[in-house]
Coordinates of C-alpha atoms in Angstrom, one line a residue:
Chain A
M1 CA 81.8 -87.3 -8.7
T2 CA 83.4 -86.8 -12.1
D3 CA 85.9 -89.1 -13.7
P4 CA 89.5 -88.6 -12.6
V5 CA 91.5 -86.6 -15.0
I6 CA 94.7 -88.1 -16.3
N7 CA 97.3 -85.9 -17.9
P8 CA 99.5 -87.0 -20.8
S9 CA 102.3 -88.1 -18.5
G10 CA 99.9 -90.5 -16.9
K11 CA 99.7 -88.9 -13.5
L12 CA 96.4 -88.6 -11.8
L13 CA 95.2 -85.1 -11.3
L14 CA 92.6 -84.1 -8.9
R15 CA 90.0 -81.6 -9.9
P16 CA 89.5 -78.8 -7.4
E17 CA 86.0 -80.0 -6.7
D18 CA 87.2 -83.5 -5.8
I19 CA 89.2 -82.2 -2.9
E20 CA 87.3 -81.9 0.3
Q21 CA 86.9 -78.1 0.6
G22 CA 87.2 -76.6 4.0
T23 CA 84.8 -73.7 4.3
S24 CA 86.1 -70.4 5.6
L25 CA 84.5 -68.5 8.3
W26 CA 83.2 -66.0 5.8
K27 CA 81.7 -68.6 3.5
D28 CA 80.0 -70.3 6.5
A29 CA 78.7 -66.9 7.7
W30 CA 77.4 -66.0 4.2
H31 CA 75.7 -69.3 4.0
R32 CA 74.0 -68.9 7.4
L33 CA 73.1 -65.3 6.6
R34 CA 71.4 -66.3 3.4
K35 CA 69.1 -68.6 5.3
N36 CA 68.1 -65.8 7.6
R37 CA 65.1 -64.3 5.7
M38 CA 64.8 -61.2 7.8
A39 CA 68.5 -60.3 7.2
V40 CA 68.3 -60.9 3.5
A41 CA 65.2 -58.9 3.1
S42 CA 66.8 -56.1 5.2
L43 CA 69.9 -56.2 2.9
I44 CA 67.8 -55.9 -0.2
I45 CA 65.7 -53.0 1.2
L46 CA 68.8 -51.2 2.3
I47 CA 70.4 -51.5 -1.2
L48 CA 67.1 -50.3 -2.7
I49 CA 66.9 -47.2 -0.4
T50 CA 70.5 -46.4 -1.1
V51 CA 70.1 -46.6 -4.8
L52 CA 66.9 -44.5 -4.7
S53 CA 68.6 -41.8 -2.6
I54 CA 71.6 -41.6 -4.8
F55 CA 69.9 -41.7 -8.2
G56 CA 66.4 -40.6 -7.3
P57 CA 67.1 -36.8 -7.1
M58 CA 68.7 -36.9 -10.5
V59 CA 65.6 -38.2 -12.3
M60 CA 63.0 -36.3 -10.3
P61 CA 61.3 -33.4 -12.2
Y62 CA 61.9 -31.1 -9.2
E63 CA 64.9 -29.9 -7.3
Y64 CA 65.0 -30.2 -3.5
Q65 CA 65.0 -26.4 -3.1
D66 CA 62.4 -25.5 -5.8
Q67 CA 59.6 -23.6 -4.2
N68 CA 56.1 -23.2 -5.6
Q69 CA 54.5 -20.6 -3.3
G70 CA 51.1 -20.8 -5.1
L71 CA 50.8 -24.5 -4.4
G72 CA 51.5 -24.4 -0.7
A73 CA 51.2 -27.6 1.3
T74 CA 49.3 -30.2 -0.7
P75 CA 48.6 -33.8 0.4
P76 CA 50.1 -36.7 -1.5
L77 CA 48.9 -37.3 -5.1
Q78 CA 46.8 -34.1 -5.4
A79 CA 48.8 -31.8 -7.5
G80 CA 51.1 -32.5 -10.5
A81 CA 53.7 -35.2 -10.1
H82 CA 54.0 -34.6 -6.3
L83 CA 53.8 -38.3 -5.3
F84 CA 54.4 -37.5 -1.6
G85 CA 52.8 -34.1 -1.7
T86 CA 54.5 -30.8 -0.9
D87 CA 55.5 -28.8 2.2
E88 CA 54.1 -25.4 2.9
L89 CA 56.6 -23.7 0.6
G90 CA 55.5 -26.0 -2.2
R91 CA 58.7 -28.0 -2.3
D92 CA 58.3 -31.6 -3.5
L93 CA 58.4 -33.9 -0.5
L94 CA 59.6 -37.0 -2.4
T95 CA 62.6 -35.1 -3.8
R96 CA 63.4 -33.7 -0.4
T97 CA 63.1 -37.1 1.2
L98 CA 65.4 -38.7 -1.3
H99 CA 67.8 -35.9 -1.0
G100 CA 67.6 -36.2 2.7
G101 CA 68.5 -39.8 2.3
R102 CA 71.8 -38.8 0.7
V103 CA 72.7 -36.6 3.7
S104 CA 71.5 -39.1 6.3
L105 CA 73.1 -42.1 4.8
G106 CA 76.2 -40.0 4.2
V107 CA 76.4 -39.0 7.8
G108 CA 75.8 -42.6 8.8
L109 CA 78.6 -43.9 6.5
I110 CA 81.2 -41.3 7.0
A111 CA 80.8 -40.9 10.7
T112 CA 80.8 -44.6 11.2
L113 CA 83.9 -45.0 9.0
T114 CA 85.6 -42.3 11.1
A115 CA 84.6 -44.2 14.3
L116 CA 85.7 -47.5 12.7
I117 CA 89.2 -46.3 11.8
I118 CA 89.9 -44.6 15.1
G119 CA 88.3 -47.2 17.2
V120 CA 89.8 -50.3 15.6
T121 CA 93.3 -48.9 15.5
Y122 CA 93.2 -47.5 19.0
G123 CA 91.7 -50.7 20.5
A124 CA 94.0 -53.0 18.6
V125 CA 97.1 -51.1 19.7
S126 CA 95.9 -50.8 23.3
G127 CA 95.1 -54.5 23.5
Y128 CA 98.2 -55.7 21.8
L129 CA 100.7 -53.6 23.7
G130 CA 99.0 -54.3 27.0
G131 CA 100.6 -53.4 30.3
R132 CA 100.9 -49.9 31.4
T133 CA 100.2 -48.5 27.9
D134 CA 96.9 -50.4 27.8
V135 CA 95.9 -49.0 31.3
V136 CA 96.6 -45.4 30.3
M137 CA 94.9 -45.7 26.9
M138 CA 91.8 -47.3 28.4
R139 CA 91.6 -44.7 31.2
I140 CA 91.6 -42.0 28.4
V141 CA 88.6 -43.8 26.9
D142 CA 86.9 -43.8 30.3
I143 CA 87.5 -40.0 30.6
L144 CA 86.1 -39.3 27.2
Y145 CA 83.1 -41.5 27.9
A146 CA 82.2 -39.1 30.8
I147 CA 82.0 -36.0 28.5
P148 CA 78.3 -35.4 27.6
F149 CA 77.9 -35.8 23.9
T150 CA 75.8 -32.8 23.3
I151 CA 78.2 -30.3 24.9
F152 CA 81.2 -31.7 23.0
V153 CA 79.5 -31.7 19.6
I154 CA 78.1 -28.2 20.1
V155 CA 81.5 -26.8 21.0
L156 CA 83.1 -28.7 18.1
M157 CA 80.4 -27.4 15.7
S158 CA 81.1 -23.8 16.8
V159 CA 84.8 -24.3 16.3
F160 CA 84.1 -25.8 12.8
D161 CA 81.6 -23.1 11.9
R162 CA 78.8 -25.6 11.2
D163 CA 80.4 -27.2 8.2
I164 CA 78.3 -30.2 7.2
K165 CA 81.2 -32.4 6.3
L166 CA 82.9 -31.7 9.6
L167 CA 79.7 -32.5 11.3
F168 CA 80.1 -36.0 10.0
L169 CA 83.6 -36.2 11.4
A170 CA 82.6 -34.6 14.7
I171 CA 80.0 -37.4 15.3
G172 CA 82.5 -40.0 14.3
A173 CA 84.9 -38.5 16.7
V174 CA 82.6 -39.2 19.6
E175 CA 81.3 -42.6 18.5
W176 CA 84.6 -44.6 18.4
L177 CA 84.8 -45.2 22.1
T178 CA 82.7 -48.4 22.3
M179 CA 84.4 -49.8 19.2
A180 CA 87.8 -49.3 20.8
R181 CA 86.6 -51.2 23.9
I182 CA 85.2 -54.1 21.8
V183 CA 88.4 -54.4 19.7
R184 CA 90.7 -54.2 22.7
A185 CA 88.9 -57.0 24.5
Q186 CA 89.1 -59.3 21.4
V187 CA 92.7 -58.5 20.6
L188 CA 93.7 -59.1 24.2
S189 CA 92.5 -62.7 24.0
L190 CA 93.8 -63.2 20.5
S191 CA 97.4 -61.9 21.2
K192 CA 98.0 -64.8 23.5
Q193 CA 97.4 -67.4 20.7
E194 CA 100.0 -69.4 18.8
F195 CA 99.7 -67.8 15.4
V196 CA 100.7 -64.5 16.9
E197 CA 103.6 -66.1 18.6
A198 CA 104.5 -67.7 15.3
A199 CA 104.4 -64.3 13.6
L200 CA 106.6 -62.9 16.3
S201 CA 109.2 -65.6 16.0
L202 CA 109.3 -65.0 12.2
G203 CA 110.6 -61.6 13.1
L204 CA 107.6 -59.6 11.9
H205 CA 107.3 -56.0 13.0
R206 CA 104.6 -55.2 15.7
V207 CA 102.8 -52.9 13.3
T208 CA 102.6 -55.7 10.7
I209 CA 101.3 -58.1 13.3
I210 CA 98.6 -55.7 14.4
F211 CA 97.3 -54.8 10.9
R212 CA 97.9 -58.2 9.1
Y213 CA 97.3 -60.7 11.8
L214 CA 95.1 -59.2 14.6
I215 CA 92.7 -56.8 12.9
P216 CA 91.5 -59.3 10.3
N217 CA 90.6 -61.6 13.1
V218 CA 88.4 -59.1 15.0
L219 CA 86.5 -58.1 11.9
G220 CA 83.5 -60.2 12.9
P221 CA 82.4 -58.3 16.0
V222 CA 83.5 -55.1 14.4
I223 CA 81.2 -55.6 11.4
V224 CA 78.3 -56.4 13.7
Y225 CA 78.9 -53.3 15.9
T226 CA 79.3 -51.2 12.7
T227 CA 75.8 -52.1 11.5
L228 CA 74.6 -51.0 14.9
T229 CA 76.6 -47.8 14.9
I230 CA 75.2 -46.4 11.7
P231 CA 71.6 -46.2 13.1
A232 CA 72.9 -44.7 16.3
V233 CA 74.8 -42.0 14.3
M234 CA 71.7 -41.3 12.2
L235 CA 69.6 -40.9 15.3
F236 CA 72.2 -38.5 16.7
E237 CA 72.1 -36.4 13.5
S238 CA 68.3 -36.2 13.9
I239 CA 68.7 -34.9 17.5
L240 CA 71.3 -32.3 16.2
S241 CA 68.7 -31.3 13.7
F242 CA 66.2 -30.9 16.6
L243 CA 68.7 -28.5 18.2
G244 CA 69.1 -26.6 15.0
L245 CA 72.7 -27.8 14.6
G246 CA 72.1 -30.3 11.7
V247 CA 71.9 -29.4 8.1
Q248 CA 70.7 -25.9 7.2
A249 CA 67.7 -25.2 5.0
P250 CA 67.0 -25.6 2.2
M251 CA 69.2 -28.7 2.4
S252 CA 67.4 -31.6 4.0
S253 CA 68.2 -34.7 6.0
W254 CA 65.8 -37.3 7.3
G255 CA 66.4 -35.9 10.7
S256 CA 65.6 -32.3 9.8
L257 CA 62.6 -33.4 7.7
I258 CA 61.2 -35.5 10.6
K259 CA 61.9 -32.6 13.0
D260 CA 60.0 -30.1 10.7
G261 CA 57.2 -32.7 10.2
S262 CA 56.8 -33.4 13.9
E263 CA 56.0 -29.7 14.4
K264 CA 53.1 -29.8 11.9
M265 CA 51.9 -33.4 12.3
D266 CA 48.4 -32.3 13.3
V267 CA 47.8 -30.2 10.1
Y268 CA 50.2 -31.8 7.5
P269 CA 50.7 -35.3 8.7
W270 CA 52.3 -36.5 5.5
L271 CA 55.3 -34.2 6.1
L272 CA 56.2 -36.4 9.1
L273 CA 54.9 -39.7 7.7
F274 CA 57.1 -40.2 4.6
P275 CA 60.5 -39.1 5.9
A276 CA 59.8 -41.1 9.1
M277 CA 59.0 -44.2 7.0
F278 CA 62.3 -44.0 5.1
F279 CA 64.2 -43.3 8.3
S280 CA 62.6 -46.1 10.4
A281 CA 62.8 -48.6 7.5
T282 CA 66.6 -47.9 7.2
L283 CA 67.2 -48.2 11.0
F284 CA 65.0 -51.3 11.2
C285 CA 66.9 -53.0 8.4
L286 CA 70.3 -52.1 9.7
N287 CA 69.4 -53.5 13.1
F288 CA 68.0 -56.7 11.7
L289 CA 71.1 -57.1 9.4
G290 CA 73.3 -56.5 12.4
D291 CA 71.5 -59.2 14.4
G292 CA 71.7 -61.6 11.4
L293 CA 75.4 -60.9 11.0
R294 CA 75.9 -61.5 14.7
D295 CA 74.2 -64.9 14.5
A296 CA 75.9 -65.8 11.2
L297 CA 79.4 -65.0 12.5
D298 CA 79.0 -66.8 15.8
P299 CA 80.4 -70.3 15.4
K300 CA 78.3 -71.5 18.3
S301 CA 75.1 -70.8 16.5
S302 CA 75.9 -73.3 13.6
K303 CA 73.8 -76.1 15.1
D304 CA 70.5 -74.2 14.9
Chain B
M1 CA 84.6 -55.3 48.9
F2 CA 85.3 -52.1 50.9
K3 CA 88.8 -52.2 49.7
F4 CA 87.6 -52.5 46.1
V5 CA 85.2 -49.6 46.5
F6 CA 87.9 -47.5 48.2
Y7 CA 90.4 -48.1 45.3
R8 CA 87.8 -47.4 42.7
L9 CA 86.9 -44.1 44.3
L10 CA 90.6 -43.2 44.5
Q11 CA 90.9 -43.9 40.8
A12 CA 88.0 -41.7 40.1
I13 CA 89.8 -38.6 41.3
P14 CA 92.4 -38.4 38.5
V15 CA 89.7 -39.2 35.9
L16 CA 87.5 -36.3 37.1
L17 CA 90.5 -34.0 37.3
I18 CA 91.7 -34.7 33.8
L19 CA 88.1 -34.4 32.6
S20 CA 87.7 -31.0 34.1
I21 CA 91.0 -29.8 32.5
I22 CA 89.8 -31.1 29.1
T23 CA 86.5 -29.4 29.4
F24 CA 88.1 -26.2 30.6
V25 CA 90.5 -26.1 27.6
L26 CA 87.7 -27.0 25.2
C27 CA 85.6 -24.1 26.4
R28 CA 88.4 -21.6 26.1
V29 CA 89.5 -22.9 22.6
A30 CA 85.9 -22.5 21.2
P31 CA 85.4 -19.1 19.5
G32 CA 83.1 -16.5 21.0
N33 CA 82.5 -16.0 24.7
A34 CA 79.7 -15.8 27.2
F35 CA 79.7 -12.0 27.2
L36 CA 79.2 -11.5 23.5
D37 CA 75.7 -10.1 22.8
E38 CA 73.8 -9.2 19.8
R39 CA 74.8 -5.6 20.4
A40 CA 78.4 -4.8 19.4
V41 CA 80.5 -3.9 22.4
P42 CA 83.4 -1.5 22.1
P43 CA 86.8 -3.3 22.7
S44 CA 87.6 -1.1 25.7
V45 CA 84.3 -2.2 27.4
M46 CA 84.9 -5.8 26.5
K47 CA 88.3 -5.6 28.1
K48 CA 86.8 -4.2 31.3
I49 CA 84.2 -7.0 31.3
E50 CA 86.9 -9.6 30.8
E51 CA 89.0 -8.1 33.6
A52 CA 86.0 -8.1 35.9
N53 CA 85.5 -11.8 35.3
G54 CA 89.1 -12.7 35.6
L55 CA 89.4 -13.7 32.0
D56 CA 92.7 -11.7 31.6
K57 CA 94.6 -13.9 34.0
P58 CA 96.7 -16.8 32.8
L59 CA 94.7 -20.0 32.0
P60 CA 96.0 -22.2 34.9
V61 CA 95.0 -19.4 37.4
Q62 CA 91.6 -19.2 35.8
Y63 CA 91.2 -23.0 36.0
F64 CA 92.2 -23.0 39.7
V65 CA 89.8 -20.2 40.5
T66 CA 86.9 -21.9 38.6
M67 CA 87.5 -25.2 40.3
S68 CA 87.9 -23.9 43.8
S69 CA 84.7 -21.8 43.6
L70 CA 82.8 -24.7 42.0
L71 CA 83.8 -27.0 44.9
A72 CA 83.0 -24.2 47.4
G73 CA 79.6 -23.9 45.7
D74 CA 79.8 -20.2 44.8
L75 CA 80.6 -20.3 41.1
P76 CA 78.4 -17.8 39.4
A77 CA 76.3 -18.9 36.4
I78 CA 77.2 -16.3 33.7
K79 CA 73.9 -16.3 31.9
N80 CA 71.7 -16.4 35.1
L81 CA 72.7 -13.3 37.0
G82 CA 72.9 -13.6 40.7
R83 CA 72.6 -17.4 40.7
T84 CA 75.4 -19.9 41.3
V85 CA 76.0 -23.0 39.2
N86 CA 75.4 -25.3 42.2
E87 CA 72.1 -23.6 43.1
L88 CA 70.8 -24.1 39.5
I89 CA 71.8 -27.7 39.4
A90 CA 70.3 -28.4 42.9
E91 CA 67.1 -26.7 41.8
T92 CA 66.6 -28.4 38.5
F93 CA 68.0 -31.9 39.2
P94 CA 65.0 -33.1 41.3
Y95 CA 62.7 -32.7 38.2
S96 CA 65.1 -34.6 36.0
F97 CA 65.7 -37.2 38.6
E98 CA 62.0 -37.9 39.1
L99 CA 61.4 -38.0 35.3
G100 CA 64.3 -40.3 34.8
L101 CA 63.5 -42.6 37.7
I102 CA 59.9 -43.2 36.6
A103 CA 60.9 -43.6 33.0
L104 CA 63.6 -46.2 34.0
V105 CA 61.1 -48.1 36.1
I106 CA 58.7 -48.1 33.1
A107 CA 61.5 -49.2 30.9
L108 CA 62.4 -52.1 33.1
L109 CA 58.8 -53.2 33.6
L110 CA 58.2 -53.3 29.9
G111 CA 61.6 -54.3 28.6
I112 CA 62.5 -57.3 30.8
P113 CA 59.3 -59.3 30.3
L114 CA 59.4 -58.6 26.6
G115 CA 63.0 -59.7 26.3
V116 CA 62.4 -62.9 28.4
F117 CA 59.3 -63.7 26.3
A118 CA 61.2 -63.3 23.0
A119 CA 64.1 -65.4 24.3
V120 CA 61.9 -68.3 25.5
R121 CA 60.1 -68.3 22.1
R122 CA 63.3 -68.0 20.2
N123 CA 63.0 -67.8 16.4
T124 CA 59.3 -68.0 16.4
L125 CA 56.8 -65.4 15.2
A126 CA 56.4 -64.2 18.8
D127 CA 60.1 -63.6 19.0
Y128 CA 60.2 -61.6 15.7
G129 CA 57.0 -59.8 16.6
S130 CA 58.2 -58.6 20.0
M131 CA 61.7 -57.7 18.7
S132 CA 60.1 -55.7 15.9
V133 CA 58.1 -53.8 18.5
A134 CA 61.4 -53.1 20.4
M135 CA 63.0 -52.0 17.2
F136 CA 60.3 -49.5 16.6
G137 CA 60.9 -48.1 20.1
I138 CA 64.6 -47.6 19.2
C139 CA 63.9 -46.2 15.7
L140 CA 61.4 -43.6 16.8
P141 CA 63.1 -40.4 17.9
T142 CA 61.7 -39.0 21.1
F143 CA 60.8 -35.7 19.4
V144 CA 58.4 -37.7 17.2
L145 CA 57.0 -40.0 19.9
G146 CA 56.4 -37.2 22.4
P147 CA 54.3 -35.0 20.1
M148 CA 52.5 -38.1 18.8
L149 CA 51.5 -39.2 22.4
V150 CA 50.4 -35.6 23.2
L151 CA 48.3 -35.5 20.0
V152 CA 46.5 -38.7 20.7
F153 CA 46.2 -38.8 24.5
A154 CA 46.2 -35.1 25.5
V155 CA 44.6 -33.4 22.5
G156 CA 42.6 -36.3 21.1
F157 CA 41.2 -38.1 24.2
G158 CA 41.9 -35.2 26.6
W159 CA 43.1 -37.6 29.3
F160 CA 46.3 -35.6 30.2
N161 CA 47.6 -32.1 30.1
P162 CA 49.7 -31.6 27.0
L163 CA 52.5 -30.1 29.0
G164 CA 53.6 -29.1 32.5
W165 CA 54.8 -30.9 35.6
E166 CA 52.2 -30.1 38.3
E167 CA 49.7 -32.9 38.8
P168 CA 50.7 -36.5 39.2
S169 CA 49.0 -37.3 35.8
D170 CA 51.5 -34.9 34.1
R171 CA 54.2 -37.5 34.7
V172 CA 52.6 -40.1 32.4
L173 CA 53.3 -38.8 28.9
P174 CA 56.9 -37.6 29.4
C175 CA 58.0 -40.6 31.4
L176 CA 56.4 -42.9 28.8
T177 CA 58.1 -41.1 26.0
L178 CA 61.5 -41.2 27.7
G179 CA 61.0 -44.8 28.9
T180 CA 60.1 -46.3 25.5
Y181 CA 63.6 -46.0 24.0
Y182 CA 65.2 -47.5 27.1
A183 CA 62.5 -50.3 27.3
A184 CA 63.3 -51.3 23.7
Y185 CA 67.0 -51.4 24.4
I186 CA 66.6 -53.3 27.6
A187 CA 64.3 -55.8 25.8
R188 CA 67.1 -56.6 23.3
L189 CA 69.7 -56.9 26.0
T190 CA 67.5 -59.2 28.1
R191 CA 66.8 -61.4 25.1
G192 CA 70.5 -61.8 24.3
G193 CA 71.4 -62.5 27.9
M194 CA 68.6 -65.0 28.4
L195 CA 69.6 -66.9 25.3
E196 CA 73.2 -67.3 26.6
V197 CA 71.9 -68.8 29.8
L198 CA 69.1 -70.9 28.3
N199 CA 71.7 -72.7 26.2
Q200 CA 73.6 -73.9 29.3
D201 CA 73.7 -77.4 30.6
F202 CA 72.2 -76.7 34.0
V203 CA 69.1 -75.5 32.4
R204 CA 68.7 -78.8 30.6
T205 CA 69.3 -80.6 33.9
A206 CA 66.6 -78.5 35.6
R207 CA 64.2 -79.2 32.8
A208 CA 64.9 -82.9 33.0
K209 CA 64.3 -82.8 36.7
G210 CA 60.8 -81.5 35.9
V211 CA 61.2 -77.9 37.1
P212 CA 58.1 -76.1 35.9
P213 CA 58.9 -73.6 33.1
V214 CA 57.9 -70.5 35.0
T215 CA 60.0 -71.5 38.1
L216 CA 62.9 -72.3 35.7
I217 CA 62.9 -68.8 34.2
V218 CA 62.3 -66.9 37.4
R219 CA 64.4 -68.9 39.9
H220 CA 67.2 -70.3 37.7
T221 CA 68.0 -68.2 34.6
L222 CA 66.8 -64.7 35.2
K223 CA 69.6 -63.8 37.5
G224 CA 72.2 -64.8 35.0
G225 CA 70.3 -63.5 32.0
L226 CA 70.0 -60.0 33.4
L227 CA 73.8 -59.5 33.7
P228 CA 74.0 -57.5 30.4
V229 CA 71.1 -55.4 31.5
V230 CA 72.8 -54.6 34.8
S231 CA 76.0 -53.4 33.2
Y232 CA 73.9 -51.3 30.8
L233 CA 72.0 -49.7 33.7
G234 CA 75.0 -47.9 35.1
P235 CA 75.6 -45.5 32.2
A236 CA 71.9 -45.5 31.3
F237 CA 70.8 -44.5 34.8
A238 CA 73.4 -41.6 34.8
R239 CA 72.2 -40.4 31.4
I240 CA 68.4 -40.8 32.1
I241 CA 68.4 -38.9 35.4
S242 CA 70.7 -36.1 34.2
G243 CA 67.9 -35.0 32.1
S244 CA 66.7 -35.0 28.5
F245 CA 66.8 -31.8 26.6
V246 CA 64.3 -33.0 24.0
I247 CA 61.7 -34.2 26.5
E248 CA 62.1 -31.3 28.8
T249 CA 61.6 -28.9 25.9
I250 CA 58.5 -30.7 24.5
F251 CA 56.7 -31.0 27.9
F252 CA 58.0 -27.8 29.5
I253 CA 59.7 -29.5 32.4
P254 CA 62.1 -27.2 34.4
G255 CA 64.8 -29.9 34.6
L256 CA 68.6 -30.1 34.3
G257 CA 68.6 -31.4 30.7
R258 CA 68.3 -28.0 29.1
F259 CA 71.5 -26.8 30.7
F260 CA 73.6 -29.4 28.8
V261 CA 72.5 -27.7 25.6
T262 CA 72.0 -24.1 26.5
S263 CA 75.2 -23.7 28.5
A264 CA 77.1 -24.9 25.4
F265 CA 75.2 -22.6 23.1
N266 CA 75.7 -19.6 25.4
R267 CA 79.4 -20.4 26.1
D268 CA 78.5 -20.2 29.7
Y269 CA 81.9 -21.7 30.8
N270 CA 81.0 -22.0 34.4
M271 CA 77.7 -23.8 33.8
I272 CA 79.4 -26.2 31.3
M273 CA 82.0 -27.1 33.9
G274 CA 79.3 -27.6 36.5
T275 CA 77.1 -29.8 34.3
V276 CA 79.9 -31.9 32.9
L277 CA 81.4 -32.6 36.3
F278 CA 78.0 -33.3 37.8
Y279 CA 77.3 -35.8 35.0
A280 CA 80.7 -37.4 35.2
T281 CA 80.5 -37.8 39.0
L282 CA 77.1 -39.5 38.6
L283 CA 78.5 -41.8 35.9
V284 CA 81.5 -42.8 38.0
I285 CA 79.4 -43.5 41.1
L286 CA 76.8 -45.5 39.2
N287 CA 79.3 -47.5 37.3
L288 CA 80.9 -48.5 40.6
V289 CA 77.5 -49.4 42.0
V290 CA 76.8 -51.6 39.0
D291 CA 80.2 -53.3 39.3
V292 CA 79.4 -54.2 42.9
I293 CA 76.0 -55.5 42.0
Q294 CA 77.5 -57.6 39.2
V295 CA 79.9 -59.3 41.5
L296 CA 77.0 -60.0 44.0
L297 CA 74.9 -61.5 41.2
N298 CA 77.6 -63.5 39.6
P299 CA 79.5 -65.8 42.0
R300 CA 82.2 -66.4 39.4
L301 CA 83.4 -62.8 39.5
K302 CA 85.6 -61.4 42.3
F303 CA 86.4 -58.0 43.6
Q304 CA 89.7 -57.0 42.1

């Protein structure tokens, strides 16, 4: 403890560190998350992969669509600077993998963000308004749940003429349902609490209450579910690539590279191995980070 | 309970009705139609084709005609001449059902013990190890795992046929491929559910009384710990038995799964309507079954 500070007028001033600091939920959570070695390692690897995917293609000596017909498919480290080898058109696999990372991470982020915005707003409104509105809004979610994903996205893709950016949005448009349910359940229990009543009695508008009071309080479960949605979206993109609806050649995504690689895994195994490694590592880390966040944000787990 | 089931079935009718309208409108909004071919057709001929198929009538009339013949069982599949939608579904569903059922049994037999094991040994190396295995199952797309299993066990060891669905042994590889993802998911759900239960007071009481660990798990906690798995099984069972396009393509199984994709690709409106409503009905029924089972398992819940 440091000496008390006395100001010229002779009054005792407390230093900020002398006051017993209450820790916020976020500080607590961050503290607990830091102790979870798996989660921290996952976070670091994720940042690494993201940075590599964004800046890697810029510094690589090859472009993702550059072909070298004379070279053909070469195993890793056999020709030139092809660290991961090349595919049968002589395209550098490392460049294509990193470029694919941009697309896949992009799909994951944009589609998840779309799902997040729709789902959180929809769920919060439904849960807060309650009553008949809530029943109707949740029945709509039930109905949309029953539409098979694939048919919906295929029809959407043909409406949108296979635009890659709209593909992101199309996936997001089908992934928000679970988010809406989670948020609704949380808001439903929150909206009965005193601080919401206090806000109401202050005369605040319902929109303000939803966005300033309720949504910040459901961020915990939302963040956790978000880290689990990103891998789901990336897997979905890979299945669309399997159906030929994903990105079009010569563009690459992890999904499309894995799909191409899995067709030739008996002759050119490295074409599957490297993209699959990046893909799996990312999904792995997102899942562990999600688990870590769930434990960290759960006040009940503080005694462990 | 019978009242509960009756009301839920009554609620399902508007859900299915609205779903069918959404699907119908979605099909008609999408560009292109089922009769477009690679060959260009003169507009006059196209008009005749559309007239012959009733496409010139107003949309509500078309919807009514489609629905009534679907319910009567004589809706023609546009891309399979001379066959009806109901015939095709009845013919292919048994394959998908068998595949899905075996896969789900495998998933439960693998997933539940793994999840229980991880929960009992919480935060130890055994926990991290088994959850990492589960994560691999989730991260590995089926179109990678399938060919990999074929390569090792069919081509390499020659134990199984690489594709087909004739001999009993042909079931092994596809069911294993399909089951792995679900096993991994079930393992994670089981672990979470078991942890909730294991933290409760009655477990401590039972331990203090000297109940042996195995009895404690099997007799006292498993029933409560499996609740999340049970609620997951409803939608999962509907999805798994309605067929997997990827697995049926890889292993050449004449199941229902391919129609979910090909019908959308071909704009076969009638087939889309058939598959969507078939899947939705399965989903509604299985969700109802799951809700009933949950009340039977959990004495705190009541039929509402």
